[in-house]
């Protein structure tokens, strides 16, 4: 069942000027899909945009209790696992759709990269590095990094050791995929010249896969490549931010939820499941950086 394009979903934005600007930039490119409501909103709205800082899971639950059909969280930061579980339970019970707009794991280049295969023997190392603007603590950002690694390489991160400084960290562990467990190296650093950037590399005996993603706020395509004995293949670029991709996915979810409502189908909660997976894996890092 397709949505009537003449009636876009109404949107209320709950957050500071930075969030207002980010959401406004995206919605201006989707005028037939969403209609942003300005000022104080009293009437019921279809979608609420929530800032990912602080207790975003609780804010999303409150929005669902108020009757919204969909919630989108912009760049979620680490929260307690029970909060994520409560949100998933609430969304499922009230048939609400939840999407997480993630600059790295949500980049539209991640899915085709995860499906690309390099022929070159077994994996020797999985390596990921993130760069952050000055003043941003790299420890909490490790959740977004692990989220990217797990989504892009379809595995589970297991942290074994980590070293932390005020503005950087290095962690080692394993990336588990089925019966295979491969060496993993994660690193992160913040500095004034940096912008948000992340990279993932999988090194094989005779090949490699690599993905580099920018700040997620401009439609600069991520760079993804696959190399083996036959040479290096650059994957087709996708000129869309992870944030815009999340808004488009939310609209598709809302369409599908409405179409399946009569049949009793459950709304998709894949973003929450993936983020919870990353949040669980990142607990050793979060516990150390909180000390």
PDB file of N, CA and C in Angstrom, residues 214-289:
ATOM      1  N   UNK A 214      32.490  10.050   6.015  1.00  0.00           N
ATOM      2  CA  UNK A 214      32.697  11.380   6.561  1.00  0.00           C
ATOM      3  C   UNK A 214      31.746  11.729   7.688  1.00  0.00           C
ATOM      4  N   UNK A 215      31.428  13.022   7.833  1.00  0.00           N
ATOM      5  CA  UNK A 215      30.707  13.500   9.006  1.00  0.00           C
ATOM      6  C   UNK A 215      29.205  13.245   8.966  1.00  0.00           C
ATOM      7  N   UNK A 216      28.670  12.802   7.840  1.00  0.00           N
ATOM      8  CA  UNK A 216      27.251  12.471   7.773  1.00  0.00           C
ATOM      9  C   UNK A 216      26.332  13.654   7.626  1.00  0.00           C
ATOM     10  N   UNK A 217      26.875  14.868   7.594  1.00  0.00           N
ATOM     11  CA  UNK A 217      26.034  16.060   7.479  1.00  0.00           C
ATOM     12  C   UNK A 217      26.078  16.675   6.084  1.00  0.00           C
ATOM     13  N   UNK A 218      27.009  16.234   5.260  1.00  0.00           N
ATOM     14  CA  UNK A 218      27.056  16.660   3.862  1.00  0.00           C
ATOM     15  C   UNK A 218      27.017  15.414   2.991  1.00  0.00           C
ATOM     16  N   UNK A 219      26.441  15.552   1.784  1.00  0.00           N
ATOM     17  CA  UNK A 219      26.238  14.384   0.919  1.00  0.00           C
ATOM     18  C   UNK A 219      27.505  14.009   0.159  1.00  0.00           C
ATOM     19  N   UNK A 220      28.626  14.038   0.836  1.00  0.00           N
ATOM     20  CA  UNK A 220      29.885  13.584   0.247  1.00  0.00           C
ATOM     21  C   UNK A 220      29.918  12.065   0.342  1.00  0.00           C
ATOM     22  N   UNK A 221      30.060  11.413  -0.791  1.00  0.00           N
ATOM     23  CA  UNK A 221      29.941   9.963  -0.815  1.00  0.00           C
ATOM     24  C   UNK A 221      31.068   9.295  -0.033  1.00  0.00           C
ATOM     25  N   UNK A 222      30.711   8.225   0.689  1.00  0.00           N
ATOM     26  CA  UNK A 222      31.719   7.389   1.317  1.00  0.00           C
ATOM     27  C   UNK A 222      32.536   6.704   0.217  1.00  0.00           C
ATOM     28  N   UNK A 223      33.749   6.314   0.557  1.00  0.00           N
ATOM     29  CA  UNK A 223      34.626   5.639  -0.399  1.00  0.00           C
ATOM     30  C   UNK A 223      34.770   4.186   0.033  1.00  0.00           C
ATOM     31  N   UNK A 224      34.286   3.283  -0.809  1.00  0.00           N
ATOM     32  CA  UNK A 224      34.327   1.855  -0.505  1.00  0.00           C
ATOM     33  C   UNK A 224      35.052   1.129  -1.628  1.00  0.00           C
ATOM     34  N   UNK A 225      35.940   0.217  -1.263  1.00  0.00           N
ATOM     35  CA  UNK A 225      36.693  -0.517  -2.278  1.00  0.00           C
ATOM     36  C   UNK A 225      36.921  -1.956  -1.842  1.00  0.00           C
ATOM     37  N   UNK A 226      37.112  -2.811  -2.834  1.00  0.00           N
ATOM     38  CA  UNK A 226      37.409  -4.222  -2.622  1.00  0.00           C
ATOM     39  C   UNK A 226      38.604  -4.572  -3.494  1.00  0.00           C
ATOM     40  N   UNK A 227      39.626  -5.167  -2.907  1.00  0.00           N
ATOM     41  CA  UNK A 227      40.827  -5.503  -3.662  1.00  0.00           C
ATOM     42  C   UNK A 227      41.203  -6.961  -3.498  1.00  0.00           C
ATOM     43  N   UNK A 228      41.723  -7.560  -4.567  1.00  0.00           N
ATOM     44  CA  UNK A 228      42.249  -8.917  -4.528  1.00  0.00           C
ATOM     45  C   UNK A 228      43.341  -9.042  -5.587  1.00  0.00           C
ATOM     46  N   UNK A 229      43.713 -10.265  -5.966  1.00  0.00           N
ATOM     47  CA  UNK A 229      44.800 -10.453  -6.925  1.00  0.00           C
ATOM     48  C   UNK A 229      44.474  -9.891  -8.307  1.00  0.00           C
ATOM     49  N   UNK A 230      43.189  -9.703  -8.587  1.00  0.00           N
ATOM     50  CA  UNK A 230      42.773  -9.180  -9.888  1.00  0.00           C
ATOM     51  C   UNK A 230      42.802  -7.656  -9.937  1.00  0.00           C
ATOM     52  N   UNK A 231      43.011  -7.016  -8.795  1.00  0.00           N
ATOM     53  CA  UNK A 231      43.029  -5.555  -8.763  1.00  0.00           C
ATOM     54  C   UNK A 231      42.060  -4.998  -7.736  1.00  0.00           C
ATOM     55  N   UNK A 232      41.863  -3.688  -7.768  1.00  0.00           N
ATOM     56  CA  UNK A 232      40.993  -2.998  -6.815  1.00  0.00           C
ATOM     57  C   UNK A 232      39.743  -2.495  -7.532  1.00  0.00           C
ATOM     58  N   UNK A 233      38.609  -2.748  -6.913  1.00  0.00           N
ATOM     59  CA  UNK A 233      37.330  -2.306  -7.466  1.00  0.00           C
ATOM     60  C   UNK A 233      36.725  -1.276  -6.523  1.00  0.00           C
ATOM     61  N   UNK A 234      36.428  -0.086  -7.039  1.00  0.00           N
ATOM     62  CA  UNK A 234      35.772   0.954  -6.262  1.00  0.00           C
ATOM     63  C   UNK A 234      34.263   0.789  -6.414  1.00  0.00           C
ATOM     64  N   UNK A 235      33.550   0.683  -5.297  1.00  0.00           N
ATOM     65  CA  UNK A 235      32.104   0.520  -5.359  1.00  0.00           C
ATOM     66  C   UNK A 235      31.442   1.828  -5.788  1.00  0.00           C
ATOM     67  N   UNK A 236      30.295   1.747  -6.473  1.00  0.00           N
ATOM     68  CA  UNK A 236      29.610   2.965  -6.926  1.00  0.00           C
ATOM     69  C   UNK A 236      29.306   3.899  -5.753  1.00  0.00           C
ATOM     70  N   UNK A 237      29.590   5.195  -5.899  1.00  0.00           N
ATOM     71  CA  UNK A 237      29.325   6.143  -4.801  1.00  0.00           C
ATOM     72  C   UNK A 237      27.834   6.385  -4.614  1.00  0.00           C
ATOM     73  N   UNK A 238      27.451   6.674  -3.372  1.00  0.00           N
ATOM     74  CA  UNK A 238      26.066   7.015  -3.043  1.00  0.00           C
ATOM     75  C   UNK A 238      26.079   8.414  -2.422  1.00  0.00           C
ATOM     76  N   UNK A 239      25.521   9.370  -3.137  1.00  0.00           N
ATOM     77  CA  UNK A 239      25.567  10.757  -2.676  1.00  0.00           C
ATOM     78  C   UNK A 239      24.355  11.076  -1.803  1.00  0.00           C
ATOM     79  N   UNK A 240      24.380  10.531  -0.608  1.00  0.00           N
ATOM     80  CA  UNK A 240      23.306  10.760   0.360  1.00  0.00           C
ATOM     81  C   UNK A 240      23.865  10.552   1.754  1.00  0.00           C
ATOM     82  N   UNK A 241      23.439  11.380   2.699  1.00  0.00           N
ATOM     83  CA  UNK A 241      23.915  11.220   4.076  1.00  0.00           C
ATOM     84  C   UNK A 241      23.158  10.099   4.775  1.00  0.00           C
ATOM     85  N   UNK A 242      23.776   9.595   5.841  1.00  0.00           N
ATOM     86  CA  UNK A 242      23.095   8.602   6.650  1.00  0.00           C
ATOM     87  C   UNK A 242      21.830   9.150   7.277  1.00  0.00           C
ATOM     88  N   UNK A 243      21.834  10.457   7.592  1.00  0.00           N
ATOM     89  CA  UNK A 243      20.649  11.065   8.191  1.00  0.00           C
ATOM     90  C   UNK A 243      19.479  11.059   7.214  1.00  0.00           C
ATOM     91  N   UNK A 244      19.726  11.464   5.969  1.00  0.00           N
ATOM     92  CA  UNK A 244      18.644  11.485   4.976  1.00  0.00           C
ATOM     93  C   UNK A 244      18.146  10.069   4.686  1.00  0.00           C
ATOM     94  N   UNK A 245      19.069   9.121   4.615  1.00  0.00           N
ATOM     95  CA  UNK A 245      18.681   7.730   4.391  1.00  0.00           C
ATOM     96  C   UNK A 245      17.764   7.236   5.502  1.00  0.00           C
ATOM     97  N   UNK A 246      18.030   7.664   6.742  1.00  0.00           N
ATOM     98  CA  UNK A 246      17.192   7.249   7.867  1.00  0.00           C
ATOM     99  C   UNK A 246      15.787   7.820   7.754  1.00  0.00           C
ATOM    100  N   UNK A 247      15.675   9.082   7.314  1.00  0.00           N
ATOM    101  CA  UNK A 247      14.352   9.688   7.137  1.00  0.00           C
ATOM    102  C   UNK A 247      13.572   8.973   6.032  1.00  0.00           C
ATOM    103  N   UNK A 248      14.252   8.606   4.946  1.00  0.00           N
ATOM    104  CA  UNK A 248      13.558   7.874   3.880  1.00  0.00           C
ATOM    105  C   UNK A 248      13.115   6.499   4.361  1.00  0.00           C
ATOM    106  N   UNK A 249      13.977   5.846   5.146  1.00  0.00           N
ATOM    107  CA  UNK A 249      13.618   4.539   5.687  1.00  0.00           C
ATOM    108  C   UNK A 249      12.440   4.649   6.647  1.00  0.00           C
ATOM    109  N   UNK A 250      12.407   5.720   7.433  1.00  0.00           N
ATOM    110  CA  UNK A 250      11.292   5.928   8.351  1.00  0.00           C
ATOM    111  C   UNK A 250       9.973   6.051   7.593  1.00  0.00           C
ATOM    112  N   UNK A 251       9.965   6.816   6.504  1.00  0.00           N
ATOM    113  CA  UNK A 251       8.741   6.964   5.707  1.00  0.00           C
ATOM    114  C   UNK A 251       8.297   5.618   5.143  1.00  0.00           C
ATOM    115  N   UNK A 252       9.264   4.828   4.651  1.00  0.00           N
ATOM    116  CA  UNK A 252       8.919   3.501   4.136  1.00  0.00           C
ATOM    117  C   UNK A 252       8.367   2.613   5.242  1.00  0.00           C
ATOM    118  N   UNK A 253       8.955   2.711   6.451  1.00  0.00           N
ATOM    119  CA  UNK A 253       8.463   1.935   7.590  1.00  0.00           C
ATOM    120  C   UNK A 253       7.033   2.335   7.957  1.00  0.00           C
ATOM    121  N   UNK A 254       6.768   3.637   7.956  1.00  0.00           N
ATOM    122  CA  UNK A 254       5.425   4.120   8.287  1.00  0.00           C
ATOM    123  C   UNK A 254       4.413   3.650   7.247  1.00  0.00           C
ATOM    124  N   UNK A 255       4.797   3.694   5.984  1.00  0.00           N
ATOM    125  CA  UNK A 255       3.922   3.188   4.929  1.00  0.00           C
ATOM    126  C   UNK A 255       3.619   1.709   5.159  1.00  0.00           C
ATOM    127  N   UNK A 256       4.678   0.942   5.424  1.00  0.00           N
ATOM    128  CA  UNK A 256       4.522  -0.498   5.618  1.00  0.00           C
ATOM    129  C   UNK A 256       3.717  -0.813   6.869  1.00  0.00           C
ATOM    130  N   UNK A 257       3.973  -0.052   7.940  1.00  0.00           N
ATOM    131  CA  UNK A 257       3.242  -0.271   9.188  1.00  0.00           C
ATOM    132  C   UNK A 257       1.753  -0.040   8.993  1.00  0.00           C
ATOM    133  N   UNK A 258       1.404   1.011   8.254  1.00  0.00           N
ATOM    134  CA  UNK A 258      -0.002   1.283   7.995  1.00  0.00           C
ATOM    135  C   UNK A 258      -0.605   0.195   7.114  1.00  0.00           C
ATOM    136  N   UNK A 259       0.165  -0.260   6.125  1.00  0.00           N
ATOM    137  CA  UNK A 259      -0.337  -1.284   5.218  1.00  0.00           C
ATOM    138  C   UNK A 259      -0.554  -2.610   5.929  1.00  0.00           C
ATOM    139  N   UNK A 260       0.329  -2.931   6.891  1.00  0.00           N
ATOM    140  CA  UNK A 260       0.231  -4.219   7.577  1.00  0.00           C
ATOM    141  C   UNK A 260      -0.615  -4.143   8.836  1.00  0.00           C
ATOM    142  N   UNK A 261      -1.099  -2.955   9.182  1.00  0.00           N
ATOM    143  CA  UNK A 261      -1.850  -2.793  10.424  1.00  0.00           C
ATOM    144  C   UNK A 261      -3.058  -3.694  10.528  1.00  0.00           C
ATOM    145  N   UNK A 262      -3.816  -3.779   9.452  1.00  0.00           N
ATOM    146  CA  UNK A 262      -5.024  -4.606   9.484  1.00  0.00           C
ATOM    147  C   UNK A 262      -4.691  -6.073   9.656  1.00  0.00           C
ATOM    148  N   UNK A 263      -3.489  -6.465   9.170  1.00  0.00           N
ATOM    149  CA  UNK A 263      -3.091  -7.860   9.267  1.00  0.00           C
ATOM    150  C   UNK A 263      -2.375  -8.164  10.576  1.00  0.00           C
ATOM    151  N   UNK A 264      -2.165  -7.139  11.383  1.00  0.00           N
ATOM    152  CA  UNK A 264      -1.528  -7.343  12.681  1.00  0.00           C
ATOM    153  C   UNK A 264      -0.024  -7.473  12.621  1.00  0.00           C
ATOM    154  N   UNK A 265       0.601  -7.028  11.539  1.00  0.00           N
ATOM    155  CA  UNK A 265       2.051  -7.117  11.420  1.00  0.00           C
ATOM    156  C   UNK A 265       2.753  -6.180  12.385  1.00  0.00           C
ATOM    157  N   UNK A 266       3.961  -6.567  12.811  1.00  0.00           N
ATOM    158  CA  UNK A 266       4.726  -5.754  13.756  1.00  0.00           C
ATOM    159  C   UNK A 266       5.554  -4.720  13.014  1.00  0.00           C
ATOM    160  N   UNK A 267       5.730  -3.519  13.575  1.00  0.00           N
ATOM    161  CA  UNK A 267       6.573  -2.506  12.937  1.00  0.00           C
ATOM    162  C   UNK A 267       8.037  -2.917  13.007  1.00  0.00           C
ATOM    163  N   UNK A 268       8.863  -2.481  12.049  1.00  0.00           N
ATOM    164  CA  UNK A 268      10.291  -2.841  12.069  1.00  0.00           C
ATOM    165  C   UNK A 268      11.036  -2.106  13.176  1.00  0.00           C
ATOM    166  N   UNK A 269      11.911  -2.820  13.856  1.00  0.00           N
ATOM    167  CA  UNK A 269      12.723  -2.221  14.913  1.00  0.00           C
ATOM    168  C   UNK A 269      14.191  -2.612  14.720  1.00  0.00           C
ATOM    169  N   UNK A 270      14.608  -2.752  13.458  1.00  0.00           N
ATOM    170  CA  UNK A 270      15.948  -3.244  13.166  1.00  0.00           C
ATOM    171  C   UNK A 270      17.035  -2.305  13.676  1.00  0.00           C
ATOM    172  N   UNK A 271      16.817  -0.991  13.594  1.00  0.00           N
ATOM    173  CA  UNK A 271      17.813  -0.036  14.066  1.00  0.00           C
ATOM    174  C   UNK A 271      18.088  -0.220  15.555  1.00  0.00           C
ATOM    175  N   UNK A 272      17.026  -0.361  16.331  1.00  0.00           N
ATOM    176  CA  UNK A 272      17.181  -0.538  17.774  1.00  0.00           C
ATOM    177  C   UNK A 272      17.937  -1.822  18.083  1.00  0.00           C
ATOM    178  N   UNK A 273      17.633  -2.887  17.354  1.00  0.00           N
ATOM    179  CA  UNK A 273      18.315  -4.162  17.593  1.00  0.00           C
ATOM    180  C   UNK A 273      19.803  -4.041  17.279  1.00  0.00           C
ATOM    181  N   UNK A 274      20.138  -3.375  16.167  1.00  0.00           N
ATOM    182  CA  UNK A 274      21.544  -3.201  15.795  1.00  0.00           C
ATOM    183  C   UNK A 274      22.278  -2.329  16.809  1.00  0.00           C
ATOM    184  N   UNK A 275      21.617  -1.244  17.240  1.00  0.00           N
ATOM    185  CA  UNK A 275      22.283  -0.350  18.186  1.00  0.00           C
ATOM    186  C   UNK A 275      22.466  -1.030  19.539  1.00  0.00           C
ATOM    187  N   UNK A 276      21.478  -1.804  19.963  1.00  0.00           N
ATOM    188  CA  UNK A 276      21.619  -2.526  21.227  1.00  0.00           C
ATOM    189  C   UNK A 276      22.775  -3.513  21.149  1.00  0.00           C
ATOM    190  N   UNK A 277      22.922  -4.144  19.996  1.00  0.00           N
ATOM    191  CA  UNK A 277      24.033  -5.066  19.754  1.00  0.00           C
ATOM    192  C   UNK A 277      25.367  -4.347  19.946  1.00  0.00           C
ATOM    193  N   UNK A 278      25.482  -3.144  19.386  1.00  0.00           N
ATOM    194  CA  UNK A 278      26.708  -2.367  19.510  1.00  0.00           C
ATOM    195  C   UNK A 278      26.914  -1.871  20.934  1.00  0.00           C
ATOM    196  N   UNK A 279      25.837  -1.438  21.569  1.00  0.00           N
ATOM    197  CA  UNK A 279      25.919  -0.932  22.942  1.00  0.00           C
ATOM    198  C   UNK A 279      26.386  -2.029  23.895  1.00  0.00           C
ATOM    199  N   UNK A 280      25.916  -3.233  23.668  1.00  0.00           N
ATOM    200  CA  UNK A 280      26.336  -4.364  24.491  1.00  0.00           C
ATOM    201  C   UNK A 280      27.823  -4.649  24.298  1.00  0.00           C
ATOM    202  N   UNK A 281      28.259  -4.662  23.040  1.00  0.00           N
ATOM    203  CA  UNK A 281      29.663  -4.952  22.749  1.00  0.00           C
ATOM    204  C   UNK A 281      30.598  -3.881  23.301  1.00  0.00           C
ATOM    205  N   UNK A 282      30.110  -2.634  23.386  1.00  0.00           N
ATOM    206  CA  UNK A 282      30.956  -1.512  23.813  1.00  0.00           C
ATOM    207  C   UNK A 282      31.039  -1.351  25.321  1.00  0.00           C
ATOM    208  N   UNK A 283      30.355  -2.156  26.084  1.00  0.00           N
ATOM    209  CA  UNK A 283      30.328  -1.982  27.540  1.00  0.00           C
ATOM    210  C   UNK A 283      31.714  -1.938  28.182  1.00  0.00           C
ATOM    211  N   UNK A 284      32.687  -2.790  27.787  1.00  0.00           N
ATOM    212  CA  UNK A 284      34.021  -2.684  28.411  1.00  0.00           C
ATOM    213  C   UNK A 284      34.666  -1.313  28.198  1.00  0.00           C
ATOM    214  N   UNK A 285      34.458  -0.714  27.025  1.00  0.00           N
ATOM    215  CA  UNK A 285      35.013   0.616  26.765  1.00  0.00           C
ATOM    216  C   UNK A 285      34.282   1.670  27.573  1.00  0.00           C
ATOM    217  N   UNK A 286      32.959   1.609  27.592  1.00  0.00           N
ATOM    218  CA  UNK A 286      32.166   2.596  28.321  1.00  0.00           C
ATOM    219  C   UNK A 286      32.450   2.552  29.816  1.00  0.00           C
ATOM    220  N   UNK A 287      32.634   1.354  30.357  1.00  0.00           N
ATOM    221  CA  UNK A 287      32.917   1.218  31.790  1.00  0.00           C
ATOM    222  C   UNK A 287      34.265   1.821  32.144  1.00  0.00           C
ATOM    223  N   UNK A 288      35.259   1.690  31.258  1.00  0.00           N
ATOM    224  CA  UNK A 288      36.573   2.258  31.519  1.00  0.00           C
ATOM    225  C   UNK A 288      36.576   3.780  31.391  1.00  0.00           C
ATOM    226  N   UNK A 289      35.878   4.310  30.382  1.00  0.00           N
ATOM    227  CA  UNK A 289      35.879   5.753  30.181  1.00  0.00           C
ATOM    228  C   UNK A 289      35.041   6.483  31.225  1.00  0.00           C
TER     229      UNK A 289
END
